[in-house]
XYZ file of N, CA, C and O in Angstrom:
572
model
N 18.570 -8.304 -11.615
C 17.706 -8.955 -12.572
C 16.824 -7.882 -13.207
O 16.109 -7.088 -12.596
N 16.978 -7.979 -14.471
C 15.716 -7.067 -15.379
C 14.267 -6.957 -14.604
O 13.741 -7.915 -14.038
N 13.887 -6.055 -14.649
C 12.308 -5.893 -14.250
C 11.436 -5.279 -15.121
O 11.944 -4.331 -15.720
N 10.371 -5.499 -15.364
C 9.148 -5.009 -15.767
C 8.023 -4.514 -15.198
O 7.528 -5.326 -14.417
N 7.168 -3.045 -15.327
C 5.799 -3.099 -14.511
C 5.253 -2.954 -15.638
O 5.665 -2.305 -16.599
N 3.899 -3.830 -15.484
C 2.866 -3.857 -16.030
C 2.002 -2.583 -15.394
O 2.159 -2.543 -14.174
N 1.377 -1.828 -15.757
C 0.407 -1.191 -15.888
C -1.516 -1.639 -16.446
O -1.661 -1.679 -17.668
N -2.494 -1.861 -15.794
C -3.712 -2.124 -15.589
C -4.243 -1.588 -17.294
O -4.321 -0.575 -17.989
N -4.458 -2.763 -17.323
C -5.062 -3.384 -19.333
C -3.413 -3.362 -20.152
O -3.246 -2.714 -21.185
N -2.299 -4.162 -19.506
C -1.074 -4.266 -20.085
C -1.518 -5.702 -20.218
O -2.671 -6.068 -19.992
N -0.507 -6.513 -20.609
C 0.184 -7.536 -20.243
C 1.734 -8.047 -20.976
O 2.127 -7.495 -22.004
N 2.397 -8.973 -20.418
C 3.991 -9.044 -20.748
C 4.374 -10.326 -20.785
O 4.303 -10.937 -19.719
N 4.803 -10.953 -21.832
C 5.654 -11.978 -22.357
C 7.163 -12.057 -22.444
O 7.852 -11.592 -23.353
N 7.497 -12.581 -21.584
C 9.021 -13.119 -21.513
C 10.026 -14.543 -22.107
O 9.829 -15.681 -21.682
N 10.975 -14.245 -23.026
C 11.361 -15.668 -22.540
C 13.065 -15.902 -21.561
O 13.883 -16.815 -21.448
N 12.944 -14.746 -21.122
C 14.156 -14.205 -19.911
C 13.722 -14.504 -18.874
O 12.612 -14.200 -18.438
N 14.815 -15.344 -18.183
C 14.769 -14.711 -16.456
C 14.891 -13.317 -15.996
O 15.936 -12.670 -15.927
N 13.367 -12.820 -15.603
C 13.504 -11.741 -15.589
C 12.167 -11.402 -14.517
O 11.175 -12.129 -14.468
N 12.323 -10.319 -13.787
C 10.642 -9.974 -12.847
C 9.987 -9.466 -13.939
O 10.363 -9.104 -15.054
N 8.583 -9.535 -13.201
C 7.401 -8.806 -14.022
C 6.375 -8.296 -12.486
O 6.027 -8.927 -11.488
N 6.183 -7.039 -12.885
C 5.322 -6.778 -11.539
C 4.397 -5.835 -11.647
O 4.577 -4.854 -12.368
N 3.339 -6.012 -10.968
C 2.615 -4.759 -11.347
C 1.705 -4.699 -9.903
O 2.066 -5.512 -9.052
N 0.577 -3.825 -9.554
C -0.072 -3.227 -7.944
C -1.345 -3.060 -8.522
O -1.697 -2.249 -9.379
N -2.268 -4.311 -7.691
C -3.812 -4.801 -8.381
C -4.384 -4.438 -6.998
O -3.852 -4.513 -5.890
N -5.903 -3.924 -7.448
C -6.563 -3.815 -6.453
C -8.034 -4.998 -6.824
O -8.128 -6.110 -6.305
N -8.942 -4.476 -7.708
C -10.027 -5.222 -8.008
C -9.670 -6.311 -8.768
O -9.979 -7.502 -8.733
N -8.712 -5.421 -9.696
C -7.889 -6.241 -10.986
C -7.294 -6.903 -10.440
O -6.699 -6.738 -9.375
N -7.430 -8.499 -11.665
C -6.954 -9.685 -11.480
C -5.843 -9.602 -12.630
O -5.919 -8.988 -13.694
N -4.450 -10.634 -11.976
C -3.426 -10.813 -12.865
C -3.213 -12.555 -12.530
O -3.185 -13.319 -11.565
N -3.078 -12.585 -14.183
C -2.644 -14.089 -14.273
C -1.337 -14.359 -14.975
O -1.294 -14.290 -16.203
N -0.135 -14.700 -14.176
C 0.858 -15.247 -14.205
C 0.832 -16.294 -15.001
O 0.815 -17.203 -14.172
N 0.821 -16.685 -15.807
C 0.908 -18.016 -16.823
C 2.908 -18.402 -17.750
O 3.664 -17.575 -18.259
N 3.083 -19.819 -17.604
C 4.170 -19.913 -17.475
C 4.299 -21.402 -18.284
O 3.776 -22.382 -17.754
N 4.792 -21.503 -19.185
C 5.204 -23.102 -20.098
C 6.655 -23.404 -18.419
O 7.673 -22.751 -18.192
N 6.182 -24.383 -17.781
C 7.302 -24.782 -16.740
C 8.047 -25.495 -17.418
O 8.882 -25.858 -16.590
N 8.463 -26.199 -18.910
C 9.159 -26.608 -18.884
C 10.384 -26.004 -19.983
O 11.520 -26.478 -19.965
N 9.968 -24.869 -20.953
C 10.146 -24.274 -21.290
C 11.022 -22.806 -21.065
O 12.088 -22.343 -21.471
N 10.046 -22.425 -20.280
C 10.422 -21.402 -19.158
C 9.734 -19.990 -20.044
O 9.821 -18.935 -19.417
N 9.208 -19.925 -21.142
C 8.709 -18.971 -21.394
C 7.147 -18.598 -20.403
O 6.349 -19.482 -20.088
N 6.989 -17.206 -20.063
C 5.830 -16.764 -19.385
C 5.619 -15.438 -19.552
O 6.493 -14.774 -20.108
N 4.141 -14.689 -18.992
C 3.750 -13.820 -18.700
C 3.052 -13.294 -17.664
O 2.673 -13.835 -16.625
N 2.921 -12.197 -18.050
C 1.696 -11.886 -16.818
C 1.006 -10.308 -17.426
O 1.591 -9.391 -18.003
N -0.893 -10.480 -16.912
C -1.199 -10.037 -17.789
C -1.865 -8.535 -16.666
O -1.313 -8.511 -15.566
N -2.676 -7.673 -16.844
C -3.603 -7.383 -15.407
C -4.438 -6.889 -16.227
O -4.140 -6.166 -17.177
N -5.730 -7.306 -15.863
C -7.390 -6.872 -16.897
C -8.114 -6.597 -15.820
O -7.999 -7.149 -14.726
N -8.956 -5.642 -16.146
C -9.954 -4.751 -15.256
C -11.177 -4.987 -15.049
O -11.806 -4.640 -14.049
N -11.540 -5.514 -15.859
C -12.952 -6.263 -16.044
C -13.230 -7.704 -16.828
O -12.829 -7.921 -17.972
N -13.861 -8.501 -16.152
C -13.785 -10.128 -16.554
C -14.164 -10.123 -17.927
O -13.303 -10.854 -18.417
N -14.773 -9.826 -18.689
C -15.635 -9.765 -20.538
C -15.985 -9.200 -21.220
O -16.461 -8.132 -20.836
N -15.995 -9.389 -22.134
C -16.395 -8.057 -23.141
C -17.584 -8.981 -23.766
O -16.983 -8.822 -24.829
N -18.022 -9.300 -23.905
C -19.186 -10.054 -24.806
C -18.827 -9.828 -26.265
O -18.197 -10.483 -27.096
N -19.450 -8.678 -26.271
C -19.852 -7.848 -27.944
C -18.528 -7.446 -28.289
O -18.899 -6.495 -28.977
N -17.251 -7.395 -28.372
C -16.000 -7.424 -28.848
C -15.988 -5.684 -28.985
O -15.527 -5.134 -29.985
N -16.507 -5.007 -27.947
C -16.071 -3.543 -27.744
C -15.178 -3.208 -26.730
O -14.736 -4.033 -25.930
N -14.902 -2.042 -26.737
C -13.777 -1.787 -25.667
C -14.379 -0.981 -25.036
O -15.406 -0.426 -25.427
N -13.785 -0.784 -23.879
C -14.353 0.517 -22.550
C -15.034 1.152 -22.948
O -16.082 1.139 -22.302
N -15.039 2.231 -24.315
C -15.551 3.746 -24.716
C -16.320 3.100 -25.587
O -17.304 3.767 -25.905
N -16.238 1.896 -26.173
C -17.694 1.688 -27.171
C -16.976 1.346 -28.500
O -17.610 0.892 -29.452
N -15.222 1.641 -28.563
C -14.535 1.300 -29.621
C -13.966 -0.154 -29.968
O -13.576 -0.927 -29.094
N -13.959 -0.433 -31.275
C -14.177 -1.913 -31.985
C -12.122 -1.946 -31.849
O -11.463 -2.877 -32.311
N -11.623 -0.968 -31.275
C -10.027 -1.392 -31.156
C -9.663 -2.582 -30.315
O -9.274 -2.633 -29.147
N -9.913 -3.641 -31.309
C -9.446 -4.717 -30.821
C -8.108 -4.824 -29.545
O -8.305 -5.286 -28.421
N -7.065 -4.406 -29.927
C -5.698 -4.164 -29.233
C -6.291 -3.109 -27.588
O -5.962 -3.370 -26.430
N -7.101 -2.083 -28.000
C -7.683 -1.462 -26.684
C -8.728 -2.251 -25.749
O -8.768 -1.991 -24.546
N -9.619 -3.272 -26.351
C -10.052 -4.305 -25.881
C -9.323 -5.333 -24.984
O -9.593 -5.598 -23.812
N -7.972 -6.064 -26.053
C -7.774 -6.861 -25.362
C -6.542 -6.421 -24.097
O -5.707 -7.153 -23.565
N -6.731 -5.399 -23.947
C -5.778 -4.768 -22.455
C -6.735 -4.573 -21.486
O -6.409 -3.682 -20.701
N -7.529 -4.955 -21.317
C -8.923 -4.166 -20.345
C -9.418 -5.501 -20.147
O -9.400 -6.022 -19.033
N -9.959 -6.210 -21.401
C -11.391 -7.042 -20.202
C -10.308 -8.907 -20.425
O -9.463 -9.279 -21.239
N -10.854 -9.449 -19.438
C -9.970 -10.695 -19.153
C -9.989 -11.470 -20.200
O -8.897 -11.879 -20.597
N -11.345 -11.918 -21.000
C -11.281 -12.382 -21.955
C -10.363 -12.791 -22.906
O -9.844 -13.870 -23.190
N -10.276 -11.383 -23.431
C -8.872 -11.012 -24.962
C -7.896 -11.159 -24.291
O -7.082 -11.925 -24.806
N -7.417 -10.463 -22.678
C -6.196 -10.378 -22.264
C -5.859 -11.830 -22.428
O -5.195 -12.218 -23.390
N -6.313 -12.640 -21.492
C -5.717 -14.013 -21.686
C -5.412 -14.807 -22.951
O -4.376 -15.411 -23.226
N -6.645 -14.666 -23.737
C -6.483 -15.010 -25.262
C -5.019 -14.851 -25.626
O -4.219 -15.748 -25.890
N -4.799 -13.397 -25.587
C -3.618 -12.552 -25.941
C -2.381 -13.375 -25.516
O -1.683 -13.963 -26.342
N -2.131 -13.386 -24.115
C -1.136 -13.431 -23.489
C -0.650 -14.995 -23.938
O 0.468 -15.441 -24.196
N -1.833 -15.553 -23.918
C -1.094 -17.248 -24.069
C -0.973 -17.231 -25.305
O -0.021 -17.883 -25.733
N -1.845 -16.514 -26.322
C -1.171 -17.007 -27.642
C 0.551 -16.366 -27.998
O 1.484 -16.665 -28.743
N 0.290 -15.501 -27.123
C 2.414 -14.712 -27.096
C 3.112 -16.379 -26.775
O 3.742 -17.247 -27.379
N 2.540 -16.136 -25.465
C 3.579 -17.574 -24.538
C 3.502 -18.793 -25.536
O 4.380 -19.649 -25.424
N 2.480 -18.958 -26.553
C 2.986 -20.390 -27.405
C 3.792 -19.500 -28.439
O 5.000 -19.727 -28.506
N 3.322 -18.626 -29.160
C 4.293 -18.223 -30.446
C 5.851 -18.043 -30.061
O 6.747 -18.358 -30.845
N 6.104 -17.467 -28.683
C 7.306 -17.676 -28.157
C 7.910 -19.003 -27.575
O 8.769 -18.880 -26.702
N 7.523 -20.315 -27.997
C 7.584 -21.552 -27.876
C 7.350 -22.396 -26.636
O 7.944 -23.410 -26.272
N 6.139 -21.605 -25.961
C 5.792 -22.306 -24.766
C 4.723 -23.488 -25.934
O 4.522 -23.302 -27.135
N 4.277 -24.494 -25.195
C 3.559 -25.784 -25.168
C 2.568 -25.547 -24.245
O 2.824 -25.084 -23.134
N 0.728 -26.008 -24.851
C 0.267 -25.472 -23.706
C -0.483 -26.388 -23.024
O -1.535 -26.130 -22.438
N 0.321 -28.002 -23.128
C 0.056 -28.964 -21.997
C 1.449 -28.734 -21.164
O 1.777 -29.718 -20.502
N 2.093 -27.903 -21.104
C 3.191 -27.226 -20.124
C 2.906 -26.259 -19.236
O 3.479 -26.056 -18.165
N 1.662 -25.442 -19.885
C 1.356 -24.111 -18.994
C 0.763 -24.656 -17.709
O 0.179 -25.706 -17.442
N 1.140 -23.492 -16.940
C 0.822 -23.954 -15.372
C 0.228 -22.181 -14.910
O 0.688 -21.309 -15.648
N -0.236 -21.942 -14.354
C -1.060 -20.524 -13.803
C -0.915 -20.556 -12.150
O -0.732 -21.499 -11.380
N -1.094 -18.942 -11.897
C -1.041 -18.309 -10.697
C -1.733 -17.243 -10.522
O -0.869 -16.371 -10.434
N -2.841 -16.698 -10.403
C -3.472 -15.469 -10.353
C -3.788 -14.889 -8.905
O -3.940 -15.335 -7.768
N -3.804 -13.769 -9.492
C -3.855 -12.344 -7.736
C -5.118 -11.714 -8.054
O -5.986 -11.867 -8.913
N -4.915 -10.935 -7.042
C -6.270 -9.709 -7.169
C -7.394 -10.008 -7.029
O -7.723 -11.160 -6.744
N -8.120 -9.172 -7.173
C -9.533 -9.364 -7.634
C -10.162 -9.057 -5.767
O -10.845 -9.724 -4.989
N -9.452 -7.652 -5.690
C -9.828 -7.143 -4.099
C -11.157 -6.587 -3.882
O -11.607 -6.221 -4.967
N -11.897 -6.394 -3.009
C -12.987 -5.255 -3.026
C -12.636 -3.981 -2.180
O -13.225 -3.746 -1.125
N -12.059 -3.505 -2.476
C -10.920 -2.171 -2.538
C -11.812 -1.297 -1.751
O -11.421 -0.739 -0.725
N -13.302 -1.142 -2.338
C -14.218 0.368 -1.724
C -15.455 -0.496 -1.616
O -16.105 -1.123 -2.453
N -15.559 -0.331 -0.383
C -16.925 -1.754 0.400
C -18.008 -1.023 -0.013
O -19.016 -1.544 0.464
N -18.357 0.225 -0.871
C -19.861 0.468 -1.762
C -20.017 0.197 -2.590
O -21.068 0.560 -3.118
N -19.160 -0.580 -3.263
C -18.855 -0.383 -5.106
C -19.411 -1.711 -5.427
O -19.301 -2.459 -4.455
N -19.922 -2.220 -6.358
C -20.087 -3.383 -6.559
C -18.864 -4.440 -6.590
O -17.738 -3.981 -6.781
N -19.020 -5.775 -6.419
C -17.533 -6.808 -6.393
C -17.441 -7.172 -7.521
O -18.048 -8.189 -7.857
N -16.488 -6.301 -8.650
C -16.166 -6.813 -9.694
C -14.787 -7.499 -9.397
O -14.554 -8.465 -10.124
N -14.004 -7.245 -8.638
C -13.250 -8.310 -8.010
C -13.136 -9.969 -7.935
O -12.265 -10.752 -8.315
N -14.275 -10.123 -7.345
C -15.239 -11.202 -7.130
C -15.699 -11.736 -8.934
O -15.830 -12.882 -9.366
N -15.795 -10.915 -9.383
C -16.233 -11.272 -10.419
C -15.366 -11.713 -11.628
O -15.769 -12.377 -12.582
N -13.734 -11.094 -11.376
C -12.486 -11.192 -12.329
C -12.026 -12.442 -11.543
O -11.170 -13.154 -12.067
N -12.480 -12.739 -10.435
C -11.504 -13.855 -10.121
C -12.157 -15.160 -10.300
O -11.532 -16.175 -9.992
N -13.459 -15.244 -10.810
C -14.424 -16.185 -11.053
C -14.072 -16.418 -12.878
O -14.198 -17.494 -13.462
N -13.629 -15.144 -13.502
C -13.803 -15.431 -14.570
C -11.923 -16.050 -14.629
O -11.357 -16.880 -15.340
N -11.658 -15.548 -14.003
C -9.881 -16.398 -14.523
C -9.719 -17.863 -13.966
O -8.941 -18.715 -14.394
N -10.514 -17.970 -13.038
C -10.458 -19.139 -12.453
C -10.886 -20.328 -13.479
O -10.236 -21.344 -13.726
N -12.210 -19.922 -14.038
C -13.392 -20.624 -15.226
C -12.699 -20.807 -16.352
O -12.777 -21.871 -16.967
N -11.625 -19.378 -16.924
C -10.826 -19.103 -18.251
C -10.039 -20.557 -17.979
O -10.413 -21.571 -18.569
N -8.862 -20.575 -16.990
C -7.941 -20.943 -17.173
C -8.593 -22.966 -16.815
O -7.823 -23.834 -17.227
N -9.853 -23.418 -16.135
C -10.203 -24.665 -16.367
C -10.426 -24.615 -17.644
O -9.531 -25.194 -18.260
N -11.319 -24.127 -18.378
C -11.737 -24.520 -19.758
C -10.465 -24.787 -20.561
O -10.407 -25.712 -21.370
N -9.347 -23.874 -20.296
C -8.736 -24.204 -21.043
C -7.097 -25.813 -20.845
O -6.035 -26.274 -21.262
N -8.234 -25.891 -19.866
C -7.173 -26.801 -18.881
C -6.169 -26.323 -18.892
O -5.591 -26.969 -19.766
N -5.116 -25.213 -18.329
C -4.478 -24.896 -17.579
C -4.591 -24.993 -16.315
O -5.448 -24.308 -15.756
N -3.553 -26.076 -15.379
C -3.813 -25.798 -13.850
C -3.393 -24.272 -12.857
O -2.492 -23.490 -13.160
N -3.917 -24.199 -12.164
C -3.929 -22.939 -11.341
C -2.997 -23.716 -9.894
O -3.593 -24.389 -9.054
N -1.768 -23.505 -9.849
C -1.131 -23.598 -8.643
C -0.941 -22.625 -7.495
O -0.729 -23.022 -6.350
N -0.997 -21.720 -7.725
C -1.076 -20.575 -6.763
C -1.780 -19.667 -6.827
O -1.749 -19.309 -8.004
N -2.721 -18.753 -6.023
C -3.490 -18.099 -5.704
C -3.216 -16.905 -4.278
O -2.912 -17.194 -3.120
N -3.426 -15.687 -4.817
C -3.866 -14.897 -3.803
C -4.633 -13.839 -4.217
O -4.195 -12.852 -4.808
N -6.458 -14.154 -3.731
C -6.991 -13.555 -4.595
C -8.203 -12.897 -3.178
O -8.424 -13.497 -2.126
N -8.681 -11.832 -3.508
C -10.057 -11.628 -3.132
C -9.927 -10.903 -1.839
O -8.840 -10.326 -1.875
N -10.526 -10.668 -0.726
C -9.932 -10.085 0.567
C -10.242 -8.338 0.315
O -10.828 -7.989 -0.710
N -9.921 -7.608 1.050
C -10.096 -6.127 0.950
C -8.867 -5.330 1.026
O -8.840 -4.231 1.578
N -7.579 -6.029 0.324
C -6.298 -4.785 0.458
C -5.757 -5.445 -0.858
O -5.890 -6.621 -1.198
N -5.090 -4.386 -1.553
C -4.429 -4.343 -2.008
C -3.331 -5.377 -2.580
O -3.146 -6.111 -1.610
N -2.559 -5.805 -3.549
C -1.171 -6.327 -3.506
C -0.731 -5.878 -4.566
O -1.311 -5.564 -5.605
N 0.588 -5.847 -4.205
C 1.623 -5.995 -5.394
C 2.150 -7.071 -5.723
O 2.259 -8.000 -4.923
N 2.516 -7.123 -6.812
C 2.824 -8.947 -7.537
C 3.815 -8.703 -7.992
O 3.872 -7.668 -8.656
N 4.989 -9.503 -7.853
C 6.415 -9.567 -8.070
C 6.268 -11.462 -8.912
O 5.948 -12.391 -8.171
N 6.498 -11.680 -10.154
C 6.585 -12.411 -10.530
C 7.747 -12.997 -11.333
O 8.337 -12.305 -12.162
N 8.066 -14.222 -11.100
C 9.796 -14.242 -11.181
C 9.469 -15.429 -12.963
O 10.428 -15.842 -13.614
C-alpha cells in the first residue's frame, strides 16, 4: 500500500487507500476522514493558534502559517477533504499527540490537544479515537 510521511507543519489529503504517517511528540495530529466517502487526511501542527495571522518568524506567509499553528492547519486540511468531495456532516476525527516530551518545558502539548479537541466540537465534527497526552512519544500510522 502507498505511504506517506508527513513532516511537523505538513498536512495530507487523500482520496486513495493509502497510509499516512508521521512521529509527534508535543505535536498534535488530526486524522479527519468523510466515512462515507472515504476521502481523508491528516495534518501535524506545532502550536494550537496564531491569533494575529503571523507565522513562527513574524511572516504574513499565509501557506507558512497554516503548516505550524492548529488553527489554519485544520482550516486547511478540511477545506482539501470537502473540495476533494468529502461532506462535512460525514467527517468523523481521531487525534494523537500532544506529549510533554521534556518535563521543564512548558505543556504546549496539553495545550494542542485542548485546542483540537475545542476545533473539531465547534465545528461539530465527532472525535472517535484518541491517543493523546502522556510523556512518550508516538508514531501514527493512519489508514
Amino acid at each position: 500500500m502507498p505511504a506517506t510521511k508527513i513532516l511537523p507543519g505538513e498536512y495530507y489529503v487523500t482520496t486513495s487507500r493509502e497510509l499516512v504517517t508521521t512521529v509527534l511528540g508535543s505535536c498534535v495530529s488530526a486524522c479527519v476522514r468523510d466515512k462515507v466517502f472515504g476521502v481523508g487526511g491528516m495534518n501535524h501542527f506545532m502550536l494550537p493558534i496564531s491569533a494575529d495571522g503571523k507565522g513562527w518568524n513574524g511572516s504574513s506567509d499565509l501557506l507558512s502559517t497554516a503548516t505550524r499553528y492548529g488553527n489554519f492547519a485544520m482550516e486547511h486540511m478540511i477545506n482539501e477533504i470537502l473540495k476533494h468531495g468529502g461532506h462535512k456532516r460525514h467527517l468523523e476525527a481521531k487525534i494523537f499527540g500532544g506529549g510533554k516530551i521534556v518535563e521543564n518545558l512548558s505543556d504546549v502539548g496539553r495545550r494542542n490537544i485542548e485546542f483540537a479537541r475545542c476545533y473539531l466540537e465547534t465545528e461539530g465534527i465527532d472525535v472517535v479515537g484518541e491517543s493523546v497526552g502522556d510523556i512518550h512519544p508516538r508514531k501514527v500510522v493512519y489508514i
